[in-house]
PDB file of C-alpha atoms and ligand atoms in Angstrom:
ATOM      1  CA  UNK A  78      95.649 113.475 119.171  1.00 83.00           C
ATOM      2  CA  UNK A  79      92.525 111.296 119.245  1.00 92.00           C
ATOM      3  CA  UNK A  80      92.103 108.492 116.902  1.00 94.00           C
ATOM      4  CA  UNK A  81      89.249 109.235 114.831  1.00 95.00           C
ATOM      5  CA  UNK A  82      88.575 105.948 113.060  1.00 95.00           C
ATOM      6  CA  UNK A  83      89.446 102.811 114.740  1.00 96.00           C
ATOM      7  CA  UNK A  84      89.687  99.286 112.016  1.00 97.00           C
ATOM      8  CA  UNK A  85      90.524  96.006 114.248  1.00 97.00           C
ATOM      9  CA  UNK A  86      90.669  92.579 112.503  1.00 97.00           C
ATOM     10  CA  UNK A  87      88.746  93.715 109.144  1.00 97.00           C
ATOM     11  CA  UNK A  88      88.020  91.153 106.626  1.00 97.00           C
ATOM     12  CA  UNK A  89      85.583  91.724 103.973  1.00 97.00           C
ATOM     13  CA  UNK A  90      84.938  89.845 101.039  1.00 96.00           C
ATOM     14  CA  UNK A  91      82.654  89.178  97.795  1.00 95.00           C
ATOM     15  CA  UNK A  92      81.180  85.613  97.251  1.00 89.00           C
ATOM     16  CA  UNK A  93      83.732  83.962  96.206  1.00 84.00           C
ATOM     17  CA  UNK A  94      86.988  87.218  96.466  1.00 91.00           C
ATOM     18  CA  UNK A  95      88.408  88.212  99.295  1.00 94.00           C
ATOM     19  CA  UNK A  96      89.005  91.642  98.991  1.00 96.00           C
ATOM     20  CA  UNK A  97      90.129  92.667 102.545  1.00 97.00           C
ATOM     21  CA  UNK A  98      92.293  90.775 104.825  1.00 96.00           C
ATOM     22  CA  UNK A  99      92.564  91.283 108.570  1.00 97.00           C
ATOM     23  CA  UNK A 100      93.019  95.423 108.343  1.00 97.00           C
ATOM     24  CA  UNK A 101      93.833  96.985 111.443  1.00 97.00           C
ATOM     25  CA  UNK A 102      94.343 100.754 111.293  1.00 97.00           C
ATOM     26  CA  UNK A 103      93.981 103.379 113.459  1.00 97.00           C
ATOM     27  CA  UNK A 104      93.611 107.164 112.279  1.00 97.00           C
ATOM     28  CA  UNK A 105      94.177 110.341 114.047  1.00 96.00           C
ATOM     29  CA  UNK A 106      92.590 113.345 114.189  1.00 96.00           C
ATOM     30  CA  UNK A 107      93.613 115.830 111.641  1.00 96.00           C
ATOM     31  CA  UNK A 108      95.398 113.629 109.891  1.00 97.00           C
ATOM     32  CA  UNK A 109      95.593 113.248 105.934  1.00 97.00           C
ATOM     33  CA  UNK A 110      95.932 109.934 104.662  1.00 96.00           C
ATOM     34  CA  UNK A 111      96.193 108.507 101.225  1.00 95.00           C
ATOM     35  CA  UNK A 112      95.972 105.164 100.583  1.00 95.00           C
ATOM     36  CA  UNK A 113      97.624 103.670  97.740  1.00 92.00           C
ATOM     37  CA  UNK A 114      97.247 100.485  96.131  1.00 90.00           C
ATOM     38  CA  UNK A 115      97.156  98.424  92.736  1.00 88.00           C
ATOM     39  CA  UNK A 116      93.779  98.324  90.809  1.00 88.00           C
ATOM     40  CA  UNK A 117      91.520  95.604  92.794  1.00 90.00           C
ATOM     41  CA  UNK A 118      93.675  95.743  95.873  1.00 92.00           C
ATOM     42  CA  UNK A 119      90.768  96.733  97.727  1.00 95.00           C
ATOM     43  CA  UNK A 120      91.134 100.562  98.116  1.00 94.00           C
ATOM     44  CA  UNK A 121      87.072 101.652  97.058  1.00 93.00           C
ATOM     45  CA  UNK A 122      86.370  98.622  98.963  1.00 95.00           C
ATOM     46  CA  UNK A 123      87.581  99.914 102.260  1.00 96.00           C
ATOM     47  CA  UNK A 124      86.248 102.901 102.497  1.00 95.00           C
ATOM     48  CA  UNK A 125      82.914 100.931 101.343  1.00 93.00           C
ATOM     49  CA  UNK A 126      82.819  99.520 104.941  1.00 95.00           C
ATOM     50  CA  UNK A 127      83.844 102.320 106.786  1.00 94.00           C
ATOM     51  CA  UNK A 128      80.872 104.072 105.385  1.00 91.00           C
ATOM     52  CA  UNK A 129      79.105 101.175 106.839  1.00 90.00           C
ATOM     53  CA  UNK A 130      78.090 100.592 103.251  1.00 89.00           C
ATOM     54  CA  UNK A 131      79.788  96.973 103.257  1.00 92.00           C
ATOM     55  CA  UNK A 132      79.342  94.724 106.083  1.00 93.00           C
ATOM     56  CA  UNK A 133      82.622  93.110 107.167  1.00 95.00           C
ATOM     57  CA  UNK A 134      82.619  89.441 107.832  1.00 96.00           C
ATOM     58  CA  UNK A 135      84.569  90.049 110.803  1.00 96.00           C
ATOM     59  CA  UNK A 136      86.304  92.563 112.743  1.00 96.00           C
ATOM     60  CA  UNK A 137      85.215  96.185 113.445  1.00 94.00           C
ATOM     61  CA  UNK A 138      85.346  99.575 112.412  1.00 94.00           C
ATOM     62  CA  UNK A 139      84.842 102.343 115.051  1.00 94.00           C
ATOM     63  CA  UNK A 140      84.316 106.051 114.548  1.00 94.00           C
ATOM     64  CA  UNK A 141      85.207 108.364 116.972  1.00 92.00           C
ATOM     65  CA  UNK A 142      84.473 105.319 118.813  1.00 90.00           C
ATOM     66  CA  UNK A 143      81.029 104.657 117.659  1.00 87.00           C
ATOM     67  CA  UNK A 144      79.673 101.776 115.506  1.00 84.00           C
ATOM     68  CA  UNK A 145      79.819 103.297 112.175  1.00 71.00           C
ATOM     69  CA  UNK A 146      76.281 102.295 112.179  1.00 66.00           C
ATOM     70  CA  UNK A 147      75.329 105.647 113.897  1.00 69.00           C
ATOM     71  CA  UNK A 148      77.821 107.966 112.158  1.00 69.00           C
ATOM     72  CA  UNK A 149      75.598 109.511 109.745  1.00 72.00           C
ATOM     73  CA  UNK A 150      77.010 113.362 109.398  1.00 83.00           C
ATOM     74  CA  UNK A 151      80.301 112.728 110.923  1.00 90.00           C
ATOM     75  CA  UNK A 152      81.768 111.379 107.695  1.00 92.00           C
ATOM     76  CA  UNK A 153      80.897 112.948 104.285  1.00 93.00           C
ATOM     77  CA  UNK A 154      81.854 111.268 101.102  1.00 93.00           C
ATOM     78  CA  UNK A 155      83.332 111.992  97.491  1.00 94.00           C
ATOM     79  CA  UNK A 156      82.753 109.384  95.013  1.00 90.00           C
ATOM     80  CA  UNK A 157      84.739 108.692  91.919  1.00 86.00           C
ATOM     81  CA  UNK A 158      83.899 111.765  89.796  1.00 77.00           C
ATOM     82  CA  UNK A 159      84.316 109.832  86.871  1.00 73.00           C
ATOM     83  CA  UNK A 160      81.582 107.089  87.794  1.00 75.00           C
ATOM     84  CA  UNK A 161      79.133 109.832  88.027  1.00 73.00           C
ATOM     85  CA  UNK A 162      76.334 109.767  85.582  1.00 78.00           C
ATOM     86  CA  UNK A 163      76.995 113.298  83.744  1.00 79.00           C
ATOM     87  CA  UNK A 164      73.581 112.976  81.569  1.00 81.00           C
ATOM     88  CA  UNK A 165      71.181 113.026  85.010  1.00 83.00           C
ATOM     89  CA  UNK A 166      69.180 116.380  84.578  1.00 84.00           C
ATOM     90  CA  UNK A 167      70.315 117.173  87.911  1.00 90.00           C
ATOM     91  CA  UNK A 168      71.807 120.995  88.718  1.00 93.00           C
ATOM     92  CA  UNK A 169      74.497 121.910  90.443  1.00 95.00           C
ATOM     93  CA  UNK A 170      72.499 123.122  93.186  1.00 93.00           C
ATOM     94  CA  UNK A 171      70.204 120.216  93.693  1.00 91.00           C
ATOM     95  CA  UNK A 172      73.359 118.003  93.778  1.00 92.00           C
ATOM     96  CA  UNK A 173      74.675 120.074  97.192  1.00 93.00           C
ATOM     97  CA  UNK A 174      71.131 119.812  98.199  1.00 90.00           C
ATOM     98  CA  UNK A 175      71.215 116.508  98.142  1.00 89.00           C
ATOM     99  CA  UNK A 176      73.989 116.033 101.006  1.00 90.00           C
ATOM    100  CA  UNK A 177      71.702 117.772 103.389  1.00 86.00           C
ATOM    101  CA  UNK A 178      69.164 114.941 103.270  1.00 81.00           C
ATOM    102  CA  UNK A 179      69.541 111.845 105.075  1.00 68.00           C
ATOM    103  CA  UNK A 180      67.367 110.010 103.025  1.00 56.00           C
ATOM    104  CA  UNK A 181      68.047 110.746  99.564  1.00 50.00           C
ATOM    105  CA  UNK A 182      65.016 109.594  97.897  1.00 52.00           C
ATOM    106  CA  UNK A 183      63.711 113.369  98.554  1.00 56.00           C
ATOM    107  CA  UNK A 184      66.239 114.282  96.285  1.00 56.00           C
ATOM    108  CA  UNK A 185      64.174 117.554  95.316  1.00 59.00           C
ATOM    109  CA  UNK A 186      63.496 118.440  98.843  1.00 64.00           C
ATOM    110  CA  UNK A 187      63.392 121.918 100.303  1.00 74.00           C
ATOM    111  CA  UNK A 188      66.053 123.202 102.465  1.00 77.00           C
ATOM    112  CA  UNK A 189      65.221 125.238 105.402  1.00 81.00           C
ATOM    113  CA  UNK A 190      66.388 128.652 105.388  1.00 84.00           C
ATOM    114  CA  UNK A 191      69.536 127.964 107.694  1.00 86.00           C
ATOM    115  CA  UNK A 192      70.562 124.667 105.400  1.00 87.00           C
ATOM    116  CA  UNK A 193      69.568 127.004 102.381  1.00 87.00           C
ATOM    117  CA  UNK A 194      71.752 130.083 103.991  1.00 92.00           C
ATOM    118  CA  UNK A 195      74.712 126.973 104.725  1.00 93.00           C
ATOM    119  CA  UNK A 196      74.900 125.430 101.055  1.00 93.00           C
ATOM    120  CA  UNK A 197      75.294 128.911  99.592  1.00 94.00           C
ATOM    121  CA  UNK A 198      78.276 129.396 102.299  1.00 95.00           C
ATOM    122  CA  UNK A 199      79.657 125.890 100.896  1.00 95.00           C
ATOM    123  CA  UNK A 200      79.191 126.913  97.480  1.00 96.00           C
ATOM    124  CA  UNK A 201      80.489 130.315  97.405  1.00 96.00           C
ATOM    125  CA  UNK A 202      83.739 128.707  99.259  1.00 94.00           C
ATOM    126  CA  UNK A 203      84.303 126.361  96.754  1.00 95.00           C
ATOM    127  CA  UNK A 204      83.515 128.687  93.852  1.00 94.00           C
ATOM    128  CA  UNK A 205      80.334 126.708  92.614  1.00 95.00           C
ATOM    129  CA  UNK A 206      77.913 128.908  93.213  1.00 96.00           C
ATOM    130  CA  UNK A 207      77.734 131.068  90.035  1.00 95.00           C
ATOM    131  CA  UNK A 208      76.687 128.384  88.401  1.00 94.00           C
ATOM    132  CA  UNK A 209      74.731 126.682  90.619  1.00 94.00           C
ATOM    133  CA  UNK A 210      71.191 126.399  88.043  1.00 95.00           C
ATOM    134  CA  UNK A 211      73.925 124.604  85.594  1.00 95.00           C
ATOM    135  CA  UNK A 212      73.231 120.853  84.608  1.00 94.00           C
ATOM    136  CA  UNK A 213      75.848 118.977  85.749  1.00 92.00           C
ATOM    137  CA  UNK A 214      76.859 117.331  82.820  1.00 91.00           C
ATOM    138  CA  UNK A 215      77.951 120.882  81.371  1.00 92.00           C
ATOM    139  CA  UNK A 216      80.595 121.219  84.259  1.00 92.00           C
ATOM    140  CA  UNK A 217      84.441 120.562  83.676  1.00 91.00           C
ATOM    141  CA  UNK A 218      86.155 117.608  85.680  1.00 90.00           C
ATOM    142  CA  UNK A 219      87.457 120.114  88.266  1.00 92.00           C
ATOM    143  CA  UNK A 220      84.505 121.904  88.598  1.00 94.00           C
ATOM    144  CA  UNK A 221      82.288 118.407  88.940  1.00 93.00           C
ATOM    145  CA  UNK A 222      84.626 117.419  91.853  1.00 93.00           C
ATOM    146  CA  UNK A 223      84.286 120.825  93.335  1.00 95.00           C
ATOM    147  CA  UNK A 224      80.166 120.153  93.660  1.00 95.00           C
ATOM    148  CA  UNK A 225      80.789 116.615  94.990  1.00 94.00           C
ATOM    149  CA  UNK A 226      82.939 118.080  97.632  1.00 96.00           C
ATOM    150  CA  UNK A 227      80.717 120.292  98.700  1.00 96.00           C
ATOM    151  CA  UNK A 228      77.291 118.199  98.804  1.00 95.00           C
ATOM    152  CA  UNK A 229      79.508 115.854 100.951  1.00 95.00           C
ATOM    153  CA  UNK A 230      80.409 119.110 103.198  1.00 96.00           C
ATOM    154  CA  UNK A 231      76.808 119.575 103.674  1.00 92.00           C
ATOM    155  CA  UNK A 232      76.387 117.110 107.056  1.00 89.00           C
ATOM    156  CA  UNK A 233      79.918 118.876 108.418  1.00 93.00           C
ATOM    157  CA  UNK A 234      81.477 116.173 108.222  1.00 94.00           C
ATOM    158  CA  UNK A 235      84.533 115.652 110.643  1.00 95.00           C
ATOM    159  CA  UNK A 236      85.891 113.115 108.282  1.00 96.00           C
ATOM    160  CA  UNK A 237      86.237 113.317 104.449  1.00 96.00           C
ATOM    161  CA  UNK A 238      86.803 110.469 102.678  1.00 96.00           C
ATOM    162  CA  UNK A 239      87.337 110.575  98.965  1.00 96.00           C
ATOM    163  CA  UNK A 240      87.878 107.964  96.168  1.00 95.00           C
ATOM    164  CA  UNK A 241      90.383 109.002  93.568  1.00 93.00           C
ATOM    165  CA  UNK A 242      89.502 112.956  93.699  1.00 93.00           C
ATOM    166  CA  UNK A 243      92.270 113.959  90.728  1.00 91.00           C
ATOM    167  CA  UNK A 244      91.660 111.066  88.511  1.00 88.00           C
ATOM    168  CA  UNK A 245      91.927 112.188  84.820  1.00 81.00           C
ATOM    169  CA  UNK A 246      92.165 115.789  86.209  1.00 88.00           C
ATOM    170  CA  UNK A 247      94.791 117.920  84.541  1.00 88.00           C
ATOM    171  CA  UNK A 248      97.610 119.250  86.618  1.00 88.00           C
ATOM    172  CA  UNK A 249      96.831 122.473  87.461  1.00 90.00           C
ATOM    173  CA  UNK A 250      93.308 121.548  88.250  1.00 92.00           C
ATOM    174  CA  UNK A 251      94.631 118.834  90.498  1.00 92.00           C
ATOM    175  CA  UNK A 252      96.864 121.394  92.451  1.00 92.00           C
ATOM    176  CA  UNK A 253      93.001 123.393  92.551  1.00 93.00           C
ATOM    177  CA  UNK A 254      91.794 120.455  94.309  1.00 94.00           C
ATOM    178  CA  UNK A 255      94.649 119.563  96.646  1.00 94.00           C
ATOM    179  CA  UNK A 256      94.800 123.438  97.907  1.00 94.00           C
ATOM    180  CA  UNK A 257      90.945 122.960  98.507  1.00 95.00           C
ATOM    181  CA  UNK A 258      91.463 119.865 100.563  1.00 96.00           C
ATOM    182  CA  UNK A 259      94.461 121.383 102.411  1.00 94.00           C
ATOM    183  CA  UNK A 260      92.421 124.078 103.559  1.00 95.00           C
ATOM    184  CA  UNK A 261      89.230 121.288 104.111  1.00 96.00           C
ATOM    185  CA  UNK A 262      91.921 119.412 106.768  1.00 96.00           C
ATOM    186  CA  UNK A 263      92.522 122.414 108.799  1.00 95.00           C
ATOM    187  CA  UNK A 264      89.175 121.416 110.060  1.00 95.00           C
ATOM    188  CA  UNK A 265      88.634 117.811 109.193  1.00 97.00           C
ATOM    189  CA  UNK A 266      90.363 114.689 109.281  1.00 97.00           C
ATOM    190  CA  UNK A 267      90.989 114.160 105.183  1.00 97.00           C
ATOM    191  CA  UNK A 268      91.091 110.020 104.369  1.00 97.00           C
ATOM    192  CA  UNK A 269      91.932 109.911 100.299  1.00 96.00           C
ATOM    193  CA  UNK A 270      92.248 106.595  97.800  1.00 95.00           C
ATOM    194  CA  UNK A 271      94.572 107.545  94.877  1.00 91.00           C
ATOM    195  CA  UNK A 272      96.829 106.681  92.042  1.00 86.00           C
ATOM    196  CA  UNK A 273      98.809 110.111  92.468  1.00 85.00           C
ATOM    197  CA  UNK A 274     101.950 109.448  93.463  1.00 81.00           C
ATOM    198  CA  UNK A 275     102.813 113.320  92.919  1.00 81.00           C
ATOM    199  CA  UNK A 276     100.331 113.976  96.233  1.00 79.00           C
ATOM    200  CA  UNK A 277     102.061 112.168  98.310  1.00 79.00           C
ATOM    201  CA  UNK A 278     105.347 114.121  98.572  1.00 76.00           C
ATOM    202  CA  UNK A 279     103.753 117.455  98.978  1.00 83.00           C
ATOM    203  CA  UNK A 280     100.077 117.360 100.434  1.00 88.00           C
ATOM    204  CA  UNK A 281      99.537 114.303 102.435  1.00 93.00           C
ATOM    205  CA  UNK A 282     100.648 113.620 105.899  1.00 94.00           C
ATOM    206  CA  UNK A 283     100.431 109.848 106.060  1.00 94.00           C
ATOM    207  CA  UNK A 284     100.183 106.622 103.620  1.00 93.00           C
ATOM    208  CA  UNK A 285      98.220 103.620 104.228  1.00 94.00           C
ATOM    209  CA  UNK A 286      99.459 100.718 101.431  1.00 92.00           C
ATOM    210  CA  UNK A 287      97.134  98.338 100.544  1.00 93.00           C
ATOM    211  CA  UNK A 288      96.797  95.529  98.270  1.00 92.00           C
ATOM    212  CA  UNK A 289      94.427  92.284 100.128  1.00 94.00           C
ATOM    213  CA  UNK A 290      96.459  93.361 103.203  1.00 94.00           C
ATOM    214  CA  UNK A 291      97.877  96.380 104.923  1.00 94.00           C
ATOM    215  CA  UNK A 292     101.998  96.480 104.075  1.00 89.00           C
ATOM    216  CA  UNK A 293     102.527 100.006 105.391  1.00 89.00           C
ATOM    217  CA  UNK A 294     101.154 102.884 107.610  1.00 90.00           C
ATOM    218  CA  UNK A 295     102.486 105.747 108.766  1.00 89.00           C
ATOM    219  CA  UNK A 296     105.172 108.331 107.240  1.00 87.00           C
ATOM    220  CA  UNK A 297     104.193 109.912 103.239  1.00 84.00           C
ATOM    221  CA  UNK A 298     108.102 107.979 102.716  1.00 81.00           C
ATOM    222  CA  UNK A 299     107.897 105.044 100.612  1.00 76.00           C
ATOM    223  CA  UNK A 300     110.961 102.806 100.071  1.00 78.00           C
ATOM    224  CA  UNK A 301     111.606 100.563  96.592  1.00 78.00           C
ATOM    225  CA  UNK A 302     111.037  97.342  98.689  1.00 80.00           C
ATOM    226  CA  UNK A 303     107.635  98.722 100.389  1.00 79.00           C
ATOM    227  CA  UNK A 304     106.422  99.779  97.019  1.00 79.00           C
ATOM    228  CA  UNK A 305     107.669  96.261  95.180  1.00 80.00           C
ATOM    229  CA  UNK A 306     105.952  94.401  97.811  1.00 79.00           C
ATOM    230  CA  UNK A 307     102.701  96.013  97.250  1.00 79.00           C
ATOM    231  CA  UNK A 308     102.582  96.324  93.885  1.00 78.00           C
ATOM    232  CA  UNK A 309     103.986  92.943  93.487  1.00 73.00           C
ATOM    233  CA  UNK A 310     106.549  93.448  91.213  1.00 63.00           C
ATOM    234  CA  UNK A 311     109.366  95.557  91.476  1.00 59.00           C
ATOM    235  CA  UNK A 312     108.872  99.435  90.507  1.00 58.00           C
ATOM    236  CA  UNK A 313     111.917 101.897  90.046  1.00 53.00           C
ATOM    237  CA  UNK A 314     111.612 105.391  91.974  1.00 48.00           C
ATOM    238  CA  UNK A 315     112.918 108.485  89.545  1.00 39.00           C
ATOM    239  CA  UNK A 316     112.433 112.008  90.835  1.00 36.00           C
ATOM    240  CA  UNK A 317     112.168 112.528  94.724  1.00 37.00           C
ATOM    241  CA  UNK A 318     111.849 109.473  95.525  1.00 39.00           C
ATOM    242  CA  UNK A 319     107.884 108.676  94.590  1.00 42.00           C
ATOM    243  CA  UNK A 320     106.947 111.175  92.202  1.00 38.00           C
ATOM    244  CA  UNK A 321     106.933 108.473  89.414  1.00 40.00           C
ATOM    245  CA  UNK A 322     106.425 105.065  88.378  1.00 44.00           C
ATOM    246  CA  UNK A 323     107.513 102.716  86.216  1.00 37.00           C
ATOM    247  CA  UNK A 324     107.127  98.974  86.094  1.00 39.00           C
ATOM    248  CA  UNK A 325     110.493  96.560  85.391  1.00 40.00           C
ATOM    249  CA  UNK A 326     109.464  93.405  83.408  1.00 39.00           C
ATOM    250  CA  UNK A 327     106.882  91.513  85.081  1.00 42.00           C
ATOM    251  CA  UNK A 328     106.589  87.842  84.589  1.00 44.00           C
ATOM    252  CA  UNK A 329     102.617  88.003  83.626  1.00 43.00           C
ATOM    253  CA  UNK A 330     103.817  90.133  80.798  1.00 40.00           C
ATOM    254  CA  UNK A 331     106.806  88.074  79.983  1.00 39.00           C
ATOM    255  CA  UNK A 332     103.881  85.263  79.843  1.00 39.00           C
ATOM    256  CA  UNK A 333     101.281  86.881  78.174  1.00 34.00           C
TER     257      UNK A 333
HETATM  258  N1  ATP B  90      80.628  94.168  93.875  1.00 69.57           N
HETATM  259  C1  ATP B  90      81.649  93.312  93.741  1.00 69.57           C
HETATM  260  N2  ATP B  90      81.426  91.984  93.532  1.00 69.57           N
HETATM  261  C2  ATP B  90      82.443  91.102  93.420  1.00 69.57           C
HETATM  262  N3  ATP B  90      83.749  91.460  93.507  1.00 69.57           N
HETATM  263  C3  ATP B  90      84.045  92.764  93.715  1.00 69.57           C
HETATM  264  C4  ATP B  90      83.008  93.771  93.834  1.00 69.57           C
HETATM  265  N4  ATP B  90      83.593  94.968  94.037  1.00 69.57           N
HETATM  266  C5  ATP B  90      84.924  94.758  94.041  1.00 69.57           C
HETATM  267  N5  ATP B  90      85.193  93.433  93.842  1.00 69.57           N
HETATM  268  C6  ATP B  90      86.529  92.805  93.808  1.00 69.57           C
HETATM  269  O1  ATP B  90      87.175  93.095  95.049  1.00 69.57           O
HETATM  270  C7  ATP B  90      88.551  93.410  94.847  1.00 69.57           C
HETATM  271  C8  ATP B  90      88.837  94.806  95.368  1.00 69.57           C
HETATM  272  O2  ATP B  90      88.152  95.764  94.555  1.00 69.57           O
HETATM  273  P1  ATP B  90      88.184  97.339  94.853  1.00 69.57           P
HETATM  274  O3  ATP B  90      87.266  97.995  93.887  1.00 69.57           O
HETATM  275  O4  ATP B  90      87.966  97.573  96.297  1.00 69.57           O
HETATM  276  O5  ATP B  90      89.714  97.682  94.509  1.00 69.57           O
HETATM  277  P2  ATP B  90      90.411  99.115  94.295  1.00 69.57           P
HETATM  278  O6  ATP B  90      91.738  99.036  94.999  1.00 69.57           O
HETATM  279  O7  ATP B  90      89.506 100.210  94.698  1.00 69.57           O
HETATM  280  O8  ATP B  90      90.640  99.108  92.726  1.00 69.57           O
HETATM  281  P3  ATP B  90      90.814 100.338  91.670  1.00 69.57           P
HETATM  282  O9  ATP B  90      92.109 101.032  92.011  1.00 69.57           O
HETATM  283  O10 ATP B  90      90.887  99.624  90.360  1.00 69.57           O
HETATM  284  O11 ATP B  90      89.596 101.234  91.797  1.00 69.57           O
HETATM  285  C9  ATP B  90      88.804  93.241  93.351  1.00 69.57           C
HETATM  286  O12 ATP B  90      89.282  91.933  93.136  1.00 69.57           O
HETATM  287  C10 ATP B  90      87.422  93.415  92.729  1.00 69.57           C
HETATM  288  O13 ATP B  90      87.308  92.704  91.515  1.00 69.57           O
END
């Protein structure tokens, strides 16, 4: 298998925070990562730059061994649904629209009939499309994930990344979403930040842990001492191993 994204040496950082430190990571094709993480250990902030939305200060991020300068419609993205503004009077079917423009400031643009025929095809798949005149902010969590997966479907992407996709989802709804993206990496190479540990035993294929710095790649099997290390503190495992979390005493909140 080819390696479809390519990170050597990656360090990124904010003023005065360094939120990335020398990330190297190599993906394959087909794969379906996860990476996991504490809050502000630099998860949104890595796939930031391999959108080419953050410049690193050093190092370099390939896709499909391009500069991810010139990747535009290889990679299609899924924001945090829950940082979406619900109250834009935006409909579901000017939000898939909007993935078929490069330059979004035509947000209202017309599609041509093959693009018009192709977002019905992505809509009807992801069962979206009977209400596609609906204002967004009348959708349920699941179903306002389902349209930001398929606006970012629009360019075919050959990788999806996503940022937190079942956040504050309910269970069954998150399964809905999971069997979507297991179908999804059939074709595409699936890259996923989340907090759901649940996913990682039965959907994902491989686990990038990151906090700063990389502390583990490869096989969805986390160990105690991995997860202590990158959560800094030490976390028991109940239930399969990963499937839940809970946090010992921690000397911050012995302090606090
Ligand atoms: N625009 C910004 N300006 C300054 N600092 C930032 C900015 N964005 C993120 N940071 C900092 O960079 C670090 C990494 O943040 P990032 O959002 O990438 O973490 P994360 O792992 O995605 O967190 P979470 O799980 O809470 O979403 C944090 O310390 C955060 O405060």
């Amino acid at each position: 298998m080819r390696n479809v994204l390519e990170i050597d040496g990656v360090n990124v950082s904010y003023e005065n925070v360094e939120a990335l430190s020398n990330i190297n990571l190599r993906v394959k094709e087909n794969d379906f990562l996860a990476i996991i993480g504490p809050n502000g250990g630099g998860k949104s902030t890595l796939l930031k730059t391999i959108l080419g939305l953050l410049k690193p200060d050093s190092g370099e991020i390939k896709i499909f061994g391009q500069s991810n300068a010139k990747t535009f419609g290889l990679i299609g993205y899924v924001p945090q649904f829950s940082k979406f503004n619900k109250n834009f009077p935006i409909s579901v079917k000017d939000v898939v629209i909007m993935g078929f423009l490069k330059n979004n400031n035509k947000m209202f643009a017309k599609l041509k009939p093959l693009e018009e025929k192709k977002a019905e095809t992505i809509m009807k798949n992801l069962n979206i499309f009977e209400f596609k005149e609906r204002q967004i902010g009348q959708l349920s969590g699941g179903q306002l994930q389902r349209v930001l997966i398929a606006r970012a479907l629009a360019v075919g992407p050959k990788i999806l990344l996503l940022d937190e996709p079942t956040a504050s989802l309910d269970s069954n709804v998150k399964s809905q979403i999971y069997h979507i993206l297991k179908e999804l990496n059939e074709k595409m190479t699936i890259i996923m930040v989340t907090h759901d540990m649940g996913a990682i035993s039965s959907y994902v294929k491989s686990i990038a842990c990151l906090n700063r710095k990389l502390f583990y790649h490869g096989a969805p099997k986390l160990t105690k001492d991995i997860l202590s290390q990158v959560y800094g503190c030490p976390i028991d495992m109940i239930a399969h191993g990963i499937s839940h979390r809970v946090f010992h005493e921690h000397k911050e909140d012995q302090n606090a």
